[in-house]
mmCIF file of N, CA and C in Angstrom:
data_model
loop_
_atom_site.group_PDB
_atom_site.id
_atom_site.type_symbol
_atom_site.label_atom_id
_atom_site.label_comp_id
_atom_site.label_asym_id
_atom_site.label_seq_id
_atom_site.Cartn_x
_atom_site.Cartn_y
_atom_site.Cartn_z
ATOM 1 N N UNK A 1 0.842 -1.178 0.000
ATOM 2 C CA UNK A 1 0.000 0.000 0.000
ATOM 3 C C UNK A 1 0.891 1.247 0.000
ATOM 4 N N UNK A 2 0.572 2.038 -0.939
ATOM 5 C CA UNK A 2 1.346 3.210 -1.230
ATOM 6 C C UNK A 2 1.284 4.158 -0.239
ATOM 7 N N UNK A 3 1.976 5.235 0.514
ATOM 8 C CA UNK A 3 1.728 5.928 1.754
ATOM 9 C C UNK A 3 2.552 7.507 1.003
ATOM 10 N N UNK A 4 1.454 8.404 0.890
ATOM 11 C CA UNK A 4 1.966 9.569 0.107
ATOM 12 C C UNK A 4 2.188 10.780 2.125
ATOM 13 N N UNK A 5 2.743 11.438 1.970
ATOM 14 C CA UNK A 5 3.187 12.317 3.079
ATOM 15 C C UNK A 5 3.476 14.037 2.538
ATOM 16 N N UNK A 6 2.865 14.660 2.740
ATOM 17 C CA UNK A 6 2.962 16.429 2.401
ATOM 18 C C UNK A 6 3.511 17.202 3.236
ATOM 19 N N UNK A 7 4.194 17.595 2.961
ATOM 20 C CA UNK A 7 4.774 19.401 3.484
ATOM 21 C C UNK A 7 5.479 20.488 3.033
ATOM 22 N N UNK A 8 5.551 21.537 3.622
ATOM 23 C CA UNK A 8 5.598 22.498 3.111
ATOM 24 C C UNK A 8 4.895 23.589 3.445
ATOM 25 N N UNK A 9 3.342 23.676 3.607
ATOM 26 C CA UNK A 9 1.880 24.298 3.711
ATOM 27 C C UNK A 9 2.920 25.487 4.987
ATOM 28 N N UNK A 10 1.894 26.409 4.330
ATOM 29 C CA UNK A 10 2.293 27.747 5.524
ATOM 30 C C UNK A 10 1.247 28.777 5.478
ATOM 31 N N UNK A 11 1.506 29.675 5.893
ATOM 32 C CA UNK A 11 1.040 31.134 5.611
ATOM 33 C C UNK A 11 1.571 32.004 5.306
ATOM 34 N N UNK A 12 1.800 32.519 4.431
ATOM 35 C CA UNK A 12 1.967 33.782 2.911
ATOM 36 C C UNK A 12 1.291 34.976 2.914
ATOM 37 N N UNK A 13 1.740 36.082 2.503
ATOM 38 C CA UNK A 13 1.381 37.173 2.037
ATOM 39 C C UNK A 13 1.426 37.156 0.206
ATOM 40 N N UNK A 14 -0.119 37.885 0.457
ATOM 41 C CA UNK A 14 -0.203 37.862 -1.420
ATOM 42 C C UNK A 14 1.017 38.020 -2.200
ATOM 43 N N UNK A 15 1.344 37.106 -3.151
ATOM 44 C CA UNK A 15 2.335 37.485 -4.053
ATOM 45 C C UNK A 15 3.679 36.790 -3.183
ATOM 46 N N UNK A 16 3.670 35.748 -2.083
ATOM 47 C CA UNK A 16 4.458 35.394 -1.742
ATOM 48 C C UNK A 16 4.730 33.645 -2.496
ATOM 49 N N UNK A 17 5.931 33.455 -2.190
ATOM 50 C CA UNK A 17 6.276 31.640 -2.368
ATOM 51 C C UNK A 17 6.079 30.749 -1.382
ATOM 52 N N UNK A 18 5.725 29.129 -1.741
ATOM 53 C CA UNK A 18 6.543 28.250 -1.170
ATOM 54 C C UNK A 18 6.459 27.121 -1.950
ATOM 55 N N UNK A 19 7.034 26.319 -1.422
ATOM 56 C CA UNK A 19 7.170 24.773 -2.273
ATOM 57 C C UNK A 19 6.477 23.270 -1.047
ATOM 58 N N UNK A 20 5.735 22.757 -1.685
ATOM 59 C CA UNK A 20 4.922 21.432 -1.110
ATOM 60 C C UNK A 20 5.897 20.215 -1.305
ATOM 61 N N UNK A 21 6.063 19.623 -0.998
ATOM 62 C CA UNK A 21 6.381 18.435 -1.144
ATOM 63 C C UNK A 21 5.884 17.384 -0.599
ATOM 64 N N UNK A 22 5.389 16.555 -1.442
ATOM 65 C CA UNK A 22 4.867 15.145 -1.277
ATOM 66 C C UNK A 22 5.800 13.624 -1.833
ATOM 67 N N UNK A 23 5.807 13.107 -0.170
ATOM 68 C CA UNK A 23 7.025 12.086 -0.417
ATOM 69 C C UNK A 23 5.890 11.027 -0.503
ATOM 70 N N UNK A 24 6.551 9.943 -1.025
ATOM 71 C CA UNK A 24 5.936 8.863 -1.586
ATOM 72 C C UNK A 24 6.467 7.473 -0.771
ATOM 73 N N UNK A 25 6.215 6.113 -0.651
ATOM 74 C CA UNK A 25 6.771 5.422 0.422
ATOM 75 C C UNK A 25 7.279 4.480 -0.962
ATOM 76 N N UNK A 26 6.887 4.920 -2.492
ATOM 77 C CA UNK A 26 7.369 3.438 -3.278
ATOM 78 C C UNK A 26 6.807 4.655 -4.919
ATOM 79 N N UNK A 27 7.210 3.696 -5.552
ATOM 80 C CA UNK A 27 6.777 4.349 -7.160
ATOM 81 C C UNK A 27 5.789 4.349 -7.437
ATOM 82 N N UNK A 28 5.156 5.417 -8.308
ATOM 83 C CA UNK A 28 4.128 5.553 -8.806
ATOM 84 C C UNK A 28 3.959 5.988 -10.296
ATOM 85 N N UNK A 29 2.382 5.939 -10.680
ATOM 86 C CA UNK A 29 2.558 5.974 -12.190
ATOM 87 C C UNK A 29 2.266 7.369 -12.340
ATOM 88 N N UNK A 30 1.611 8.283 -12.184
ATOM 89 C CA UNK A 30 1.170 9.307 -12.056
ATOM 90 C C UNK A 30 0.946 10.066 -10.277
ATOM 91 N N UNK A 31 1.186 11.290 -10.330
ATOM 92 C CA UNK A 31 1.049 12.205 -8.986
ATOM 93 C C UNK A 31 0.359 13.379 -9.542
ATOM 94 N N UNK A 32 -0.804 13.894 -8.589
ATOM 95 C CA UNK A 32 -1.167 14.984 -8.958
ATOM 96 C C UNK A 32 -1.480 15.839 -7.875
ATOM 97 N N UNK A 33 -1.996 16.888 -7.796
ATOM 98 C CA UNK A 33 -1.874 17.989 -6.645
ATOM 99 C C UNK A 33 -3.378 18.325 -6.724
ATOM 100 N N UNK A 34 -4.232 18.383 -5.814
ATOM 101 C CA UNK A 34 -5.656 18.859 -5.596
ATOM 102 C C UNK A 34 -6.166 19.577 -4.292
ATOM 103 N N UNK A 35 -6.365 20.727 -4.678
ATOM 104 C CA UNK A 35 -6.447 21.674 -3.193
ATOM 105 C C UNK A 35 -8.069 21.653 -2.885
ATOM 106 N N UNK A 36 -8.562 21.967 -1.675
ATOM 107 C CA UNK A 36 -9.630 22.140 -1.435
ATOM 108 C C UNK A 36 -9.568 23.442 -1.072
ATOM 109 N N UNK A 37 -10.965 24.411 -1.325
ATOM 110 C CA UNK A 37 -10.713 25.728 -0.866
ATOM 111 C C UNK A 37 -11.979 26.026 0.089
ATOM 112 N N UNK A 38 -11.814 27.202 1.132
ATOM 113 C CA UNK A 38 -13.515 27.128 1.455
ATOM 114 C C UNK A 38 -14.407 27.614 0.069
ATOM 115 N N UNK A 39 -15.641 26.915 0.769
ATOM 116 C CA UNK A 39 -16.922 27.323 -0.301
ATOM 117 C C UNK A 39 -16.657 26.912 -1.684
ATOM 118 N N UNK A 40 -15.982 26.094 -2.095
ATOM 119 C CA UNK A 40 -15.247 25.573 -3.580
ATOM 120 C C UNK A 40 -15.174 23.418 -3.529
ATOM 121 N N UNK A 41 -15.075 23.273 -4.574
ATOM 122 C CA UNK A 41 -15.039 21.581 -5.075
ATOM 123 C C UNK A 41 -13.286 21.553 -4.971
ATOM 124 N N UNK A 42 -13.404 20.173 -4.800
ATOM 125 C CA UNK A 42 -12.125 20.026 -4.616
ATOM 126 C C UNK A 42 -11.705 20.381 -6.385
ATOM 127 N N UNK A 43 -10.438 20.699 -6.366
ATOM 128 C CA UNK A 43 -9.854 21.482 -7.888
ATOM 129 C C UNK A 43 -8.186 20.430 -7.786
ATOM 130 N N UNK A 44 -8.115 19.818 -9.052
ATOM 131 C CA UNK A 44 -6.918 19.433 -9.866
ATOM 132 C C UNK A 44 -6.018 20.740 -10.091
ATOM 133 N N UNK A 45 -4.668 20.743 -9.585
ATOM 134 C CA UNK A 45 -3.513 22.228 -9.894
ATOM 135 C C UNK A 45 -2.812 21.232 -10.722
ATOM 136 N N UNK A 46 -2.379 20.621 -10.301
ATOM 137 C CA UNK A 46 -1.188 20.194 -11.194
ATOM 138 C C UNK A 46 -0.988 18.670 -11.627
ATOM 139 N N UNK A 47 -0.035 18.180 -12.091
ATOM 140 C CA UNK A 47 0.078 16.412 -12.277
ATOM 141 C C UNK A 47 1.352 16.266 -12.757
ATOM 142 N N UNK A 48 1.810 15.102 -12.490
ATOM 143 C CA UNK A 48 3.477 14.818 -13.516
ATOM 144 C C UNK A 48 3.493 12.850 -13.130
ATOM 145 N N UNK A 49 3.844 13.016 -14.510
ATOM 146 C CA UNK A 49 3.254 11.165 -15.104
ATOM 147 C C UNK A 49 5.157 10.833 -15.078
ATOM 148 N N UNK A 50 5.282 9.732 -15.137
ATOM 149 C CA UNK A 50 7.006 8.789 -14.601
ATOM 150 C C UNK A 50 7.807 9.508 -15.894
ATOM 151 N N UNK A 51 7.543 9.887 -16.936
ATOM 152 C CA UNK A 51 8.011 10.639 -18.209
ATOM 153 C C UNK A 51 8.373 11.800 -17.780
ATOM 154 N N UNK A 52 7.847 12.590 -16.630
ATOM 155 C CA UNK A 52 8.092 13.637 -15.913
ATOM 156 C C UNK A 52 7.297 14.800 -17.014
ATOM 157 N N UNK A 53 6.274 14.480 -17.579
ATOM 158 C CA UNK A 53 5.397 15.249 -18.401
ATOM 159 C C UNK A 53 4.201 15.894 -17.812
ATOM 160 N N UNK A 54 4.056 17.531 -17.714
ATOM 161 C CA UNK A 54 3.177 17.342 -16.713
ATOM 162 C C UNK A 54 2.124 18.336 -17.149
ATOM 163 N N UNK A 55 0.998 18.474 -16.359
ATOM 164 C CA UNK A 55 -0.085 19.220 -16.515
ATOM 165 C C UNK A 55 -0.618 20.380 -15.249
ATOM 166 N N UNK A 56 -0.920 21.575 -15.575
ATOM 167 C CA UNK A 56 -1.448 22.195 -14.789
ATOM 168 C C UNK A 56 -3.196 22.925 -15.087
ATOM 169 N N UNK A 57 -3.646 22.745 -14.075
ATOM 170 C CA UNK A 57 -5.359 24.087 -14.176
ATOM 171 C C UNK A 57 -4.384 25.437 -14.689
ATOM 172 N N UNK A 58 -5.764 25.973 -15.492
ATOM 173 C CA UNK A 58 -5.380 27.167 -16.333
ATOM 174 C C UNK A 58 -5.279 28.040 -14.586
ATOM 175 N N UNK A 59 -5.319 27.951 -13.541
ATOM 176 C CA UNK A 59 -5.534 28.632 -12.464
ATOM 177 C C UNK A 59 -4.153 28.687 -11.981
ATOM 178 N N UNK A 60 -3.147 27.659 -12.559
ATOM 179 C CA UNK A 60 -1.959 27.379 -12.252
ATOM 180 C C UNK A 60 -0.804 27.537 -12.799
ATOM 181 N N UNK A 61 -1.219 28.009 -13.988
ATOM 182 C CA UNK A 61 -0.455 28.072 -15.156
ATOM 183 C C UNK A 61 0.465 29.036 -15.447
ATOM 184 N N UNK A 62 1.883 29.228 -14.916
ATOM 185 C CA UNK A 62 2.578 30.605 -15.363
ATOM 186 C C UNK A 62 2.691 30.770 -13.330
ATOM 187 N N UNK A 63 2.441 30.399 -12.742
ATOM 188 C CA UNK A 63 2.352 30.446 -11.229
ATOM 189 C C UNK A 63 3.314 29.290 -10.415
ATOM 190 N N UNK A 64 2.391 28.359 -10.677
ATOM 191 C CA UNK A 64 2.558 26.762 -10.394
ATOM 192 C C UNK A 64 3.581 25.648 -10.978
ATOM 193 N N UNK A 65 4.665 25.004 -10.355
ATOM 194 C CA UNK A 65 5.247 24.558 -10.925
ATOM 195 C C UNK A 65 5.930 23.167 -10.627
ATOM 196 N N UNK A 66 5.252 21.737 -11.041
ATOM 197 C CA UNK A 66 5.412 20.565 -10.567
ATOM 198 C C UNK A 66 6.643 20.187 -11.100
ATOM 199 N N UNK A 67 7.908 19.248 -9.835
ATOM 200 C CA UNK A 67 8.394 18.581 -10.763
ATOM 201 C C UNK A 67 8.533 17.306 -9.714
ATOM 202 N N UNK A 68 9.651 16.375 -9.769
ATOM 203 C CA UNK A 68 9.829 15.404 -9.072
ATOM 204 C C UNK A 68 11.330 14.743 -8.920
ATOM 205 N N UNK A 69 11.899 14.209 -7.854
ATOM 206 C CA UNK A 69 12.778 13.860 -7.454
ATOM 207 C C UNK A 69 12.549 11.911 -7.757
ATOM 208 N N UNK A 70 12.973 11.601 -8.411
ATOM 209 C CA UNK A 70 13.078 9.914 -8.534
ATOM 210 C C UNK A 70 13.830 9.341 -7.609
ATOM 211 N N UNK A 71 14.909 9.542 -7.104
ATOM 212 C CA UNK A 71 15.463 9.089 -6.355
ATOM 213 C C UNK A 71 14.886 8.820 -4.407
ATOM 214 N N UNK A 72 14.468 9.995 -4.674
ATOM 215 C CA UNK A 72 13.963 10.356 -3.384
ATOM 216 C C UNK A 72 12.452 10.088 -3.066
ATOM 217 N N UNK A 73 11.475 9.725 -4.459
ATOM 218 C CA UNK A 73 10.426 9.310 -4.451
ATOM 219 C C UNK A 73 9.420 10.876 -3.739
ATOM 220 N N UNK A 74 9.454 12.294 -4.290
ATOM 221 C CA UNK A 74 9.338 13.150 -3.869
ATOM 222 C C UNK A 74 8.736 13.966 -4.928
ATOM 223 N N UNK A 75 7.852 14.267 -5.192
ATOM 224 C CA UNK A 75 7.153 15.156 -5.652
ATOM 225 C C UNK A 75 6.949 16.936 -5.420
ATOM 226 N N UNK A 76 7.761 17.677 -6.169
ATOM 227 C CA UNK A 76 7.505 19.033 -5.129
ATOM 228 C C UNK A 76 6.471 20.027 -6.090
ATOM 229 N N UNK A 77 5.686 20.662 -5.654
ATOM 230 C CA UNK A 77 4.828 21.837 -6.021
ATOM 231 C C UNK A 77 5.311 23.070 -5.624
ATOM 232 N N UNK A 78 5.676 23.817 -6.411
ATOM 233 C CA UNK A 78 6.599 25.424 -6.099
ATOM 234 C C UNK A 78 5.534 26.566 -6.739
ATOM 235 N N UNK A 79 5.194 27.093 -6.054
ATOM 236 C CA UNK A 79 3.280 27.759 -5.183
ATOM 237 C C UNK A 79 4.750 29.544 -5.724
ATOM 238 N N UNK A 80 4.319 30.016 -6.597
ATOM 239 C CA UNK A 80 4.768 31.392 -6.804
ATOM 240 C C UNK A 80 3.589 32.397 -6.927
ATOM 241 N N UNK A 81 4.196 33.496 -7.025
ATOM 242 C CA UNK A 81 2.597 34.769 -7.087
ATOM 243 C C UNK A 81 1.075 34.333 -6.124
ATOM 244 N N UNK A 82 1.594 33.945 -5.091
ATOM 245 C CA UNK A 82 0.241 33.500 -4.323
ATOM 246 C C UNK A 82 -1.003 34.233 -4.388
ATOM 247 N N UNK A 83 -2.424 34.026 -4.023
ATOM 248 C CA UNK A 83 -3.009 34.912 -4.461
ATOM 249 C C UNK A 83 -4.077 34.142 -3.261
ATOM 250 N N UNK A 84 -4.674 35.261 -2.693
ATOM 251 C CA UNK A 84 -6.001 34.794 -1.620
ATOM 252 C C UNK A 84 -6.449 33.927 -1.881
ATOM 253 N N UNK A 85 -7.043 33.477 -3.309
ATOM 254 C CA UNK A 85 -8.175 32.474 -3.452
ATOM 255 C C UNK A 85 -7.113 31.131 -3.675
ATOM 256 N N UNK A 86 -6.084 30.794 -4.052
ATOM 257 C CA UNK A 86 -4.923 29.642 -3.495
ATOM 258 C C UNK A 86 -4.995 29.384 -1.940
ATOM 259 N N UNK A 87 -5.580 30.113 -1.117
ATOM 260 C CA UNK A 87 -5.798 29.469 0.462
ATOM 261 C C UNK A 87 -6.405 28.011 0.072
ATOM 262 N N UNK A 88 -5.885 26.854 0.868
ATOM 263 C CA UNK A 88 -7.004 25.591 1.103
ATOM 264 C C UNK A 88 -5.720 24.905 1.278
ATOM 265 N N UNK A 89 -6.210 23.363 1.531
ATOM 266 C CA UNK A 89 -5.787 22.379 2.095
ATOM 267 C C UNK A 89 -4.897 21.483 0.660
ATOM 268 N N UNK A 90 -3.853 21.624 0.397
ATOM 269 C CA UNK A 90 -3.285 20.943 -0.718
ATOM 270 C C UNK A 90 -2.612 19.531 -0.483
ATOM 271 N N UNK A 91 -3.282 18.827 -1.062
ATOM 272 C CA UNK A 91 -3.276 16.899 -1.356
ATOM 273 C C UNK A 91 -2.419 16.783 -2.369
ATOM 274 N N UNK A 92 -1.615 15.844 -2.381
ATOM 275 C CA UNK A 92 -1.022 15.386 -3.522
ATOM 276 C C UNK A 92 -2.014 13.515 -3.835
ATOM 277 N N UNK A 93 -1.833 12.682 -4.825
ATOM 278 C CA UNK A 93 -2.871 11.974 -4.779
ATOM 279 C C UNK A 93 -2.024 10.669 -5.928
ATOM 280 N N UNK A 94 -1.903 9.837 -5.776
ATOM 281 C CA UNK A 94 -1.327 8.725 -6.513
ATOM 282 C C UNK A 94 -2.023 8.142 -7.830
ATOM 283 N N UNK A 95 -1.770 7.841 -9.157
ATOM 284 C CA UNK A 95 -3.373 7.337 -9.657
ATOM 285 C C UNK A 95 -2.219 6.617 -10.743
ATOM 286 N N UNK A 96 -3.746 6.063 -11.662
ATOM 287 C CA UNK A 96 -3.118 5.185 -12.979
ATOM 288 C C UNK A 96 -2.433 5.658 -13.875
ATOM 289 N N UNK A 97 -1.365 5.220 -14.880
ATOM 290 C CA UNK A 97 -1.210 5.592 -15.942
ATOM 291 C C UNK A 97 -2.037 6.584 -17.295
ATOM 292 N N UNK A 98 -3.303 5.758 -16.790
ATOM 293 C CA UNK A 98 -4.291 6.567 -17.568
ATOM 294 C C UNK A 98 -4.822 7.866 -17.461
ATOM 295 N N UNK A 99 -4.468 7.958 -16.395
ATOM 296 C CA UNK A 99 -4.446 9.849 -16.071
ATOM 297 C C UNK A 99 -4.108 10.232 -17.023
ATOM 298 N N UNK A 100 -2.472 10.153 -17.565
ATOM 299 C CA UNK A 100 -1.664 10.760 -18.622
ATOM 300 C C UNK A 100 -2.118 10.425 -19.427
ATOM 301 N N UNK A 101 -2.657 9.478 -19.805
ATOM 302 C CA UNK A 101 -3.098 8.977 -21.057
ATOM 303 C C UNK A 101 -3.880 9.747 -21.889
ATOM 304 N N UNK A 102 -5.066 9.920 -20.671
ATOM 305 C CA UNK A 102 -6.397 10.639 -21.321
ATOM 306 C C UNK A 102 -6.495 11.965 -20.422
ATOM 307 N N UNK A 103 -5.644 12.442 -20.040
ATOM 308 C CA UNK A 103 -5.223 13.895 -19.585
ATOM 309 C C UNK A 103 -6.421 14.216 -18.153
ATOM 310 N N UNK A 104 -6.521 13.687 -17.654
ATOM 311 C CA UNK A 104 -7.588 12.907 -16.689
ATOM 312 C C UNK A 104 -6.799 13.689 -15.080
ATOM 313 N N UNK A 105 -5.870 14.826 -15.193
ATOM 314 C CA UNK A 105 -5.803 15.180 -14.011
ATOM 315 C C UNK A 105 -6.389 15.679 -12.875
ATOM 316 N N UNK A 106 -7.359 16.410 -13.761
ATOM 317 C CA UNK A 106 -8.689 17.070 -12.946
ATOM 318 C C UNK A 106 -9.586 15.928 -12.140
ATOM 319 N N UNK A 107 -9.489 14.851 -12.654
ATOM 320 C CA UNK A 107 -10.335 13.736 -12.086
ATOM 321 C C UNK A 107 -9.922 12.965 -10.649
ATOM 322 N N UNK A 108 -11.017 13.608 -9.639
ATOM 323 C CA UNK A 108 -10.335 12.983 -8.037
ATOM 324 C C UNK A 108 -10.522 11.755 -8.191
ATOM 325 N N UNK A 109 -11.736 11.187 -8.659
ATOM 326 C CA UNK A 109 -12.089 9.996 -8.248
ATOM 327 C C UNK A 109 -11.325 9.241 -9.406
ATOM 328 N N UNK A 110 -9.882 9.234 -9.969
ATOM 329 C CA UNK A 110 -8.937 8.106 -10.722
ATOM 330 C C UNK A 110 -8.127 8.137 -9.866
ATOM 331 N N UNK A 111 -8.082 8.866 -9.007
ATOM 332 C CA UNK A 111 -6.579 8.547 -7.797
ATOM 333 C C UNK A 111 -7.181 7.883 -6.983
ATOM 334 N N UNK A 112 -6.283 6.823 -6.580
ATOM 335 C CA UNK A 112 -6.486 5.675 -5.646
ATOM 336 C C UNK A 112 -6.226 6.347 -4.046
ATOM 337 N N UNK A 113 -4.683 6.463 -3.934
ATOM 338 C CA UNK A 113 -4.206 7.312 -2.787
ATOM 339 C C UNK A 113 -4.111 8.597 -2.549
ATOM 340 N N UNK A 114 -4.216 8.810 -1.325
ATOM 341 C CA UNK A 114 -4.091 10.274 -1.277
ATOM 342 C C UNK A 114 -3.261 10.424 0.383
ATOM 343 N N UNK A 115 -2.380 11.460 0.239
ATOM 344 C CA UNK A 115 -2.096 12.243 1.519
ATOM 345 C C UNK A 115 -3.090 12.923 2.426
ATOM 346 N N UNK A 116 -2.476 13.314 3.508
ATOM 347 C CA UNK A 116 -3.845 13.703 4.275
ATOM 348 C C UNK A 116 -3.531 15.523 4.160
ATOM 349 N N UNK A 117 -2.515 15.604 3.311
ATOM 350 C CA UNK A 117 -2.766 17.533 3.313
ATOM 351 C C UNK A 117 -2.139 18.247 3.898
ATOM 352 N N UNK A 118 -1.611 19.339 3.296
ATOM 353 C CA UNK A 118 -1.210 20.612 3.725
ATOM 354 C C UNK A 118 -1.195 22.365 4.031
ATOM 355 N N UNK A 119 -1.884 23.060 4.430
ATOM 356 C CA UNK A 119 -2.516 23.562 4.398
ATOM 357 C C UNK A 119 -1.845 24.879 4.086
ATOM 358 N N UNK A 120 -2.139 25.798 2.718
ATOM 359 C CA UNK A 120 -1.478 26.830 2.314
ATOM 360 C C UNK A 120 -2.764 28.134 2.714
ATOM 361 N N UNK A 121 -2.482 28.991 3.602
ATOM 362 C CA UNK A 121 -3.082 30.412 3.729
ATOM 363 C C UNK A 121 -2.327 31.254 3.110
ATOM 364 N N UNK A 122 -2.902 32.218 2.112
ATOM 365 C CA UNK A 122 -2.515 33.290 1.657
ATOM 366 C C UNK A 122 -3.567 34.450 2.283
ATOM 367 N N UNK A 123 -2.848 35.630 2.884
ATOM 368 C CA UNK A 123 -3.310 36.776 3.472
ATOM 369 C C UNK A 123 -3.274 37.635 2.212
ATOM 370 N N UNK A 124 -4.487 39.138 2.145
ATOM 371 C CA UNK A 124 -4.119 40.012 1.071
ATOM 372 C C UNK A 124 -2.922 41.083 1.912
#
């Protein structure tokens, strides 16, 4: 059983950084990043498939920036230009090949595992 682990999560001032990292206990085929916000559905930010090919929400795009450590089995999310509505609880989430396949990052319910979260506040 795969055991994903997050950190990083803080509190920020608008327009501030940080970086998430989600360690992994073994390999996976796909990782993706899904924040919850108040009053909002859980939302797909980012993804990166074993090719290290990756995908972001147009919300993430030019901001957000996934990559991954193989060795270390480590996934990091690097959170730039923060912005109030980026407050929520950020998951990283384990899933099939077919994510990449059929570009399926947005989709919670194809990830099997999930971390239990980290929690990013951005202040204005």
């Amino acid at each position: 059983q795969l055991h994903l682990e997050e950190s990083g999560g803080g509190s920020v001032q608008s327009g501030g950084s940080l970086r998430l990292s989600c360690r992994s206990s073994g390999q996976y085929n796909v990782m993706g990043w899904f924040r919850t916000s108040p009053g909002k559905d859980r939302e797909g930010v980012a993804g990166i498939d074993r090719s290290g090919r990756t995908w972001y929400a147009d919300s993430a795009k030019g901001r957000f920036t996934i990559s991954k450590d193989d060795t270390e089995n480590i996934v990091y999310l690097q959170l730039t230009g923060l912005r109030p509505e980026d407050t929520g609880l950020y998951r990283c989430a384990a899933g099939p090949s077919l994510v990449a396949t059929m570009g399926w990052y947005d989709r919670a319910a194809m990830f099997g595992t999930w971390g239990q979260g980290t929690q990013v506040t951005v202040s204005s």
